[in-house]
Short mmCIF file of C-alpha atoms and ligand atoms in Angstrom, two decimals:
data_model
loop_
_atom_site.label_atom_id
_atom_site.label_comp_id
_atom_site.label_asym_id
_atom_site.label_seq_id
_atom_site.Cartn_x
_atom_site.Cartn_y
_atom_site.Cartn_z
CA UNK K 82 -0.53 -9.22 -14.86
CA UNK K 83 -2.64 -9.23 -11.67
CA UNK K 84 -6.16 -10.70 -11.54
CA UNK K 85 -7.90 -10.42 -8.07
CA UNK K 86 -11.32 -12.03 -7.42
CA UNK K 87 -13.32 -11.82 -4.13
CA UNK K 88 -10.19 -11.61 -2.20
CA UNK K 89 -10.86 -11.48 1.59
CA UNK K 90 -8.64 -11.40 4.69
CA UNK K 91 -10.08 -11.57 8.24
CA UNK K 92 -7.98 -11.30 11.42
CA UNK K 93 -10.23 -12.73 14.03
CA UNK K 94 -13.41 -10.53 14.00
CA UNK K 95 -11.69 -7.84 11.95
CA UNK K 96 -12.29 -7.96 8.21
CA UNK K 97 -9.23 -6.21 6.92
CA UNK K 98 -9.84 -6.80 3.21
CA UNK K 99 -13.44 -7.50 2.06
CA UNK K 100 -14.27 -9.30 -1.18
CA UNK K 101 -11.96 -7.09 -3.36
CA UNK K 102 -11.83 -7.44 -7.19
CA UNK K 103 -9.60 -5.80 -9.50
CA UNK K 104 -7.16 -6.36 -12.47
CA UNK K 105 -3.82 -4.71 -13.38
CA UNK K 106 -2.56 -4.94 -17.04
CA UNK K 107 0.96 -5.26 -18.19
CA UNK K 108 2.80 -1.86 -18.15
CA UNK K 109 0.43 -0.12 -15.77
CA UNK K 110 1.46 1.81 -12.63
CA UNK K 111 -1.55 1.47 -10.25
CA UNK K 112 -1.75 3.37 -7.07
CA UNK K 113 -3.51 1.86 -4.18
CA UNK K 114 -4.85 4.71 -2.16
CA UNK K 115 -6.41 4.70 1.17
CA UNK K 116 -6.38 5.98 4.75
CA UNK K 117 -4.55 4.07 7.50
CA UNK K 118 -6.14 0.78 8.37
CA UNK K 119 -7.87 0.66 4.91
CA UNK K 120 -6.26 -2.77 4.04
CA UNK K 121 -3.56 -1.73 1.86
CA UNK K 122 -0.63 -3.57 3.40
CA UNK K 123 -2.83 -6.63 3.94
CA UNK K 124 -3.61 -6.68 0.14
CA UNK K 125 0.03 -6.11 -0.70
CA UNK K 126 1.24 -8.94 1.39
CA UNK K 127 -1.31 -11.25 0.10
CA UNK K 128 -0.43 -10.46 -3.51
CA UNK K 129 3.21 -10.92 -2.64
CA UNK K 130 2.52 -14.48 -1.36
CA UNK K 131 3.49 -13.58 2.18
CA UNK K 132 -0.03 -13.77 3.74
CA UNK K 133 -2.75 -16.43 2.95
CA UNK K 134 -6.13 -14.97 2.33
CA UNK K 135 -9.13 -16.20 4.14
CA UNK K 136 -11.02 -16.59 0.89
CA UNK K 137 -10.83 -15.55 -2.78
CA UNK K 138 -8.28 -15.87 -5.43
CA UNK K 139 -5.43 -13.91 -7.13
CA UNK K 140 -3.25 -14.66 -10.11
CA UNK K 141 0.06 -13.06 -10.88
CA UNK K 142 1.34 -13.49 -14.39
CA UNK K 143 -1.12 -16.47 -14.63
CA UNK K 144 -0.08 -18.23 -11.51
CA UNK K 145 -2.38 -18.72 -8.66
CA UNK K 146 -0.57 -16.88 -5.73
CA UNK K 147 -1.27 -19.80 -3.25
CA UNK K 148 -1.34 -22.92 -5.37
CA UNK K 149 1.63 -21.83 -7.43
CA UNK K 150 3.17 -19.43 -5.04
CA UNK K 151 6.79 -20.36 -6.00
CA UNK K 152 6.24 -19.70 -9.54
CA UNK K 153 4.25 -16.54 -8.88
CA UNK K 154 7.05 -15.25 -6.65
CA UNK K 155 9.59 -15.35 -9.57
CA UNK K 156 7.58 -12.57 -11.18
CA UNK K 157 7.07 -10.47 -8.03
CA UNK K 158 9.37 -7.97 -6.48
CA UNK K 159 7.91 -6.92 -3.20
CA UNK K 160 9.07 -4.00 -1.06
CA UNK K 161 7.45 -4.03 2.41
CA UNK K 162 6.73 -0.83 4.21
CA UNK K 163 9.65 -1.29 6.57
CA UNK K 164 12.26 -3.15 4.72
CA UNK K 165 14.23 -5.21 7.13
CA UNK K 166 17.88 -4.51 6.33
CA UNK K 167 21.08 -5.58 8.05
CA UNK K 168 22.90 -2.70 9.36
CA UNK K 169 26.30 -4.33 9.25
CA UNK K 170 26.46 -5.48 5.69
CA UNK K 171 27.66 -3.62 2.66
CA UNK K 172 25.04 -2.62 0.10
CA UNK K 173 26.70 -4.79 -2.53
CA UNK K 174 27.16 -7.84 -0.18
CA UNK K 175 23.56 -7.62 0.78
CA UNK K 176 22.32 -7.37 -2.81
CA UNK K 177 24.47 -10.32 -3.87
CA UNK K 178 23.28 -12.36 -1.05
CA UNK K 179 19.65 -11.46 -1.84
CA UNK K 180 20.18 -12.36 -5.40
CA UNK K 181 21.51 -15.74 -4.62
CA UNK K 182 18.66 -16.32 -2.16
CA UNK K 183 16.11 -15.50 -4.91
CA UNK K 184 17.68 -18.02 -7.31
CA UNK K 185 19.56 -15.61 -9.58
CA UNK K 186 22.27 -17.82 -11.27
CA UNK K 187 25.75 -17.15 -10.04
CA UNK K 188 26.96 -16.13 -13.42
CA UNK K 189 24.28 -13.45 -13.72
CA UNK K 190 24.73 -11.91 -10.19
CA UNK K 191 27.45 -9.47 -11.02
CA UNK K 192 25.48 -8.03 -14.02
CA UNK K 193 22.27 -7.84 -12.10
CA UNK K 194 24.14 -5.90 -9.21
CA UNK K 195 25.44 -3.41 -11.67
CA UNK K 196 22.05 -2.89 -13.27
CA UNK K 197 20.14 -2.36 -10.05
CA UNK K 198 22.74 -0.05 -8.66
CA UNK K 199 22.62 1.94 -11.73
CA UNK K 200 18.85 2.04 -11.93
CA UNK K 201 18.42 2.85 -8.19
CA UNK K 202 21.31 5.38 -8.21
CA UNK K 203 23.36 3.26 -5.61
CA UNK K 204 26.69 3.37 -7.29
CA UNK K 205 28.12 5.91 -4.88
CA UNK K 206 27.25 3.81 -1.82
CA UNK K 207 27.46 0.30 -3.02
CA UNK K 208 30.55 -0.36 -0.91
CA UNK K 209 29.17 1.41 2.25
CA UNK K 210 27.59 -0.27 5.32
CA UNK K 211 23.78 -0.19 5.10
CA UNK K 212 23.84 1.08 8.68
CA UNK K 213 25.65 4.27 7.47
CA UNK K 214 23.01 5.20 5.01
CA UNK K 215 20.23 7.94 5.08
CA UNK K 216 16.65 6.75 4.95
CA UNK K 217 16.36 7.72 1.33
CA UNK K 218 19.31 5.43 0.23
CA UNK K 219 17.92 2.61 2.48
CA UNK K 220 14.68 2.84 0.68
CA UNK K 221 16.53 2.61 -2.62
CA UNK K 222 18.37 -0.49 -1.34
CA UNK K 223 14.99 -1.97 -0.62
CA UNK K 224 13.90 -1.23 -4.13
CA UNK K 225 17.02 -2.67 -5.51
CA UNK K 226 16.47 -5.76 -3.57
CA UNK K 227 12.87 -6.06 -4.87
CA UNK K 228 14.09 -6.01 -8.49
CA UNK K 229 17.28 -7.99 -8.34
CA UNK K 230 15.65 -11.11 -9.73
CA UNK K 231 14.17 -9.25 -12.71
CA UNK K 232 10.46 -9.46 -11.69
CA UNK K 233 7.88 -8.06 -14.15
CA UNK K 234 5.74 -6.88 -11.36
CA UNK K 235 6.79 -4.61 -8.41
CA UNK K 236 4.60 -4.46 -5.38
CA UNK K 237 5.83 -1.40 -3.37
CA UNK K 238 4.10 -0.71 0.06
CA UNK K 239 4.26 2.98 1.00
CA UNK K 240 7.53 3.43 -1.00
CA UNK K 241 8.02 7.15 0.15
CA UNK K 242 6.80 6.99 3.74
CA UNK K 243 9.10 8.77 6.22
CA UNK K 244 11.03 10.51 3.56
CA UNK K 245 11.73 14.22 3.18
CA UNK K 246 10.21 16.13 0.07
CA UNK K 247 13.52 15.94 -1.73
CA UNK K 248 13.98 12.07 -1.20
CA UNK K 249 10.32 11.63 -2.22
CA UNK K 250 11.11 13.43 -5.41
CA UNK K 251 13.84 11.08 -6.07
CA UNK K 252 12.08 7.90 -5.37
CA UNK K 253 9.19 9.12 -7.46
CA UNK K 254 11.38 9.85 -10.46
CA UNK K 255 12.90 6.45 -9.92
CA UNK K 256 9.58 4.74 -10.06
CA UNK K 257 8.65 6.56 -13.16
CA UNK K 258 11.76 5.36 -14.66
CA UNK K 259 11.08 1.69 -13.83
CA UNK K 260 7.83 1.86 -15.80
CA UNK K 261 9.47 1.01 -18.96
CA UNK K 262 10.25 -2.47 -17.83
CA UNK K 263 7.76 -3.19 -14.94
CA UNK K 264 4.14 -3.28 -13.98
CA UNK K 265 3.94 -1.50 -10.72
CA UNK K 266 1.32 -1.56 -7.86
CA UNK K 267 2.16 0.91 -5.05
CA UNK K 268 0.23 1.82 -2.07
CA UNK K 269 0.07 5.18 -0.39
CA UNK K 270 -2.18 7.37 1.70
CA UNK K 271 -1.22 10.47 -0.22
CA UNK K 272 -3.31 11.50 -3.17
CA UNK K 273 -0.79 13.83 -4.79
CA UNK K 274 1.64 10.99 -4.91
CA UNK K 275 -0.53 8.81 -7.05
CA UNK K 276 -1.52 11.70 -9.25
CA UNK K 277 2.12 12.29 -10.21
CA UNK K 278 3.21 8.77 -10.91
CA UNK K 279 0.15 6.48 -11.67
CA UNK K 280 -1.82 5.62 -14.77
CA UNK K 281 -4.74 4.43 -12.59
CA UNK K 282 -5.75 4.64 -8.98
CA UNK K 283 -7.71 2.24 -6.81
CA UNK K 284 -9.20 3.66 -3.78
CA UNK K 285 -9.71 1.30 -0.83
CA UNK K 286 -11.53 2.15 2.40
CA UNK K 287 -12.46 -0.07 5.21
CA UNK K 288 -11.33 -3.21 3.24
CA UNK K 289 -13.54 -2.41 0.21
CA UNK K 290 -12.60 -0.95 -3.13
CA UNK K 291 -14.55 2.33 -3.77
CA UNK K 292 -13.18 3.53 -7.01
CA UNK K 293 -10.83 2.62 -9.83
CA UNK K 294 -10.14 5.40 -12.29
CA UNK K 295 -7.54 7.52 -14.03
CA UNK K 296 -5.91 10.33 -11.63
CA UNK K 297 -7.45 12.91 -14.14
CA UNK K 298 -11.01 11.66 -13.71
CA UNK K 299 -10.62 11.30 -10.03
CA UNK K 300 -9.55 14.89 -9.82
CA UNK K 301 -12.45 16.17 -11.72
CA UNK K 302 -14.83 14.18 -9.35
CA UNK K 303 -13.39 15.79 -6.27
P1 ADP S 556 -3.38 -0.11 5.78
O1 ADP S 556 -2.08 -0.73 5.13
O2 ADP S 556 -4.20 0.59 4.72
O3 ADP S 556 -2.99 0.87 6.80
P2 ADP S 556 -3.64 -2.72 6.92
O4 ADP S 556 -3.85 -3.64 5.88
O5 ADP S 556 -2.46 -2.53 7.76
O6 ADP S 556 -4.15 -1.29 6.49
O7 ADP S 556 -4.86 -3.02 8.14
C1 ADP S 556 -6.23 -3.27 7.80
C2 ADP S 556 -7.02 -3.54 9.03
O8 ADP S 556 -6.45 -4.83 9.58
C3 ADP S 556 -6.62 -2.62 10.19
O9 ADP S 556 -7.94 -2.59 10.95
C4 ADP S 556 -5.65 -3.37 11.07
O10 ADP S 556 -5.80 -2.89 12.41
C5 ADP S 556 -6.02 -4.81 10.89
N1 ADP S 556 -4.78 -5.70 11.02
C6 ADP S 556 -3.63 -5.61 10.09
N2 ADP S 556 -2.80 -6.58 10.44
C7 ADP S 556 -3.22 -7.27 11.46
C8 ADP S 556 -2.88 -8.36 12.20
N3 ADP S 556 -1.76 -8.97 12.03
N4 ADP S 556 -3.63 -8.79 13.22
C9 ADP S 556 -4.88 -8.27 13.41
N5 ADP S 556 -5.43 -7.14 12.70
C10 ADP S 556 -4.63 -6.76 11.71
P1 ADP S 557 10.24 -15.89 4.82
O1 ADP S 557 8.96 -16.63 5.02
O2 ADP S 557 11.32 -16.27 5.88
O3 ADP S 557 10.09 -14.39 4.79
P2 ADP S 557 10.24 -17.10 2.40
O4 ADP S 557 10.66 -18.64 2.48
O5 ADP S 557 8.85 -16.76 2.20
O6 ADP S 557 10.88 -16.42 3.50
O7 ADP S 557 10.85 -16.54 1.07
C1 ADP S 557 12.46 -16.76 0.71
C2 ADP S 557 12.95 -15.48 0.43
O8 ADP S 557 12.38 -14.71 -0.72
C3 ADP S 557 12.94 -14.53 1.55
O9 ADP S 557 14.12 -13.89 1.87
C4 ADP S 557 11.81 -13.51 1.16
O10 ADP S 557 12.19 -12.27 1.63
C5 ADP S 557 12.11 -13.54 -0.27
N1 ADP S 557 10.61 -13.36 -0.82
C6 ADP S 557 9.51 -14.01 -0.53
N2 ADP S 557 8.50 -13.66 -1.34
C7 ADP S 557 8.90 -12.53 -2.08
C8 ADP S 557 8.43 -11.69 -3.06
N3 ADP S 557 7.11 -11.86 -3.35
N4 ADP S 557 9.22 -10.85 -3.63
C9 ADP S 557 10.50 -10.75 -3.35
N5 ADP S 557 11.06 -11.51 -2.45
C10 ADP S 557 10.33 -12.45 -1.77
#
């Protein structure tokens, strides 16, 4: 589903991501783990076709993320670290708007809205203004947005950051649920988070990949 080769991003003299290489197979949940500044967000943004790399290549579902970015995007649902959401729109209005923007056919929008509201447990708040929601609910709106066009791949940047333990548990359960239908790449700086959700962990530090292994093997190495 994802194939990354020698991917590099420099910002001026800073090398944020340095010649990384990895693959993610269909149905995997891969945790991208590393401290602040390791290069996680930069990698996620490149793979979501938001940020051009300095060098290297990546394919999503067989499409080159730069030469074929429009095609690649149809297969990607991206949730950035701080989802920019309009405060004065209702949840259902916003998701309908996003669906249309992403090219979901008009006749399918109602059904997709119902599906993502169900999956992301948004039914109780779908007619509320986004500005009136708690952070945990806003996070779920971000997730619903990322999946509204039925992408096979979800790229989630720090999906639980800033949430309280209860909300973290809910988002984690939700992600585990999504696994049946999606391949997932999620970033975090918290080891326990990837241990509980992921089939594989990739550790990135100072822009370089240090380890790629199962959570069990990682634990026994520590
Ligand atoms: P992480 O998500 O792991 O915290 P980032 O990908 O955000 O790491 O950042 C990796 C490195 O790139 C850091 O040193 C950061 O300061 C730098 N960086 C990120 N974005 C920019 C930018 N837009 N301009 C300059 N430097 C940046
Ligand atoms: P912008 O450059 O203004 O962020 P784009 O023209 O790149 O917007 O993309 C069009 C719309 O599709 C935007 O609303 C953007 O948020 C959304 N989008 C772009 N890339 C992705 C992606 N990989 N996954 C989900 N939505 C995306």
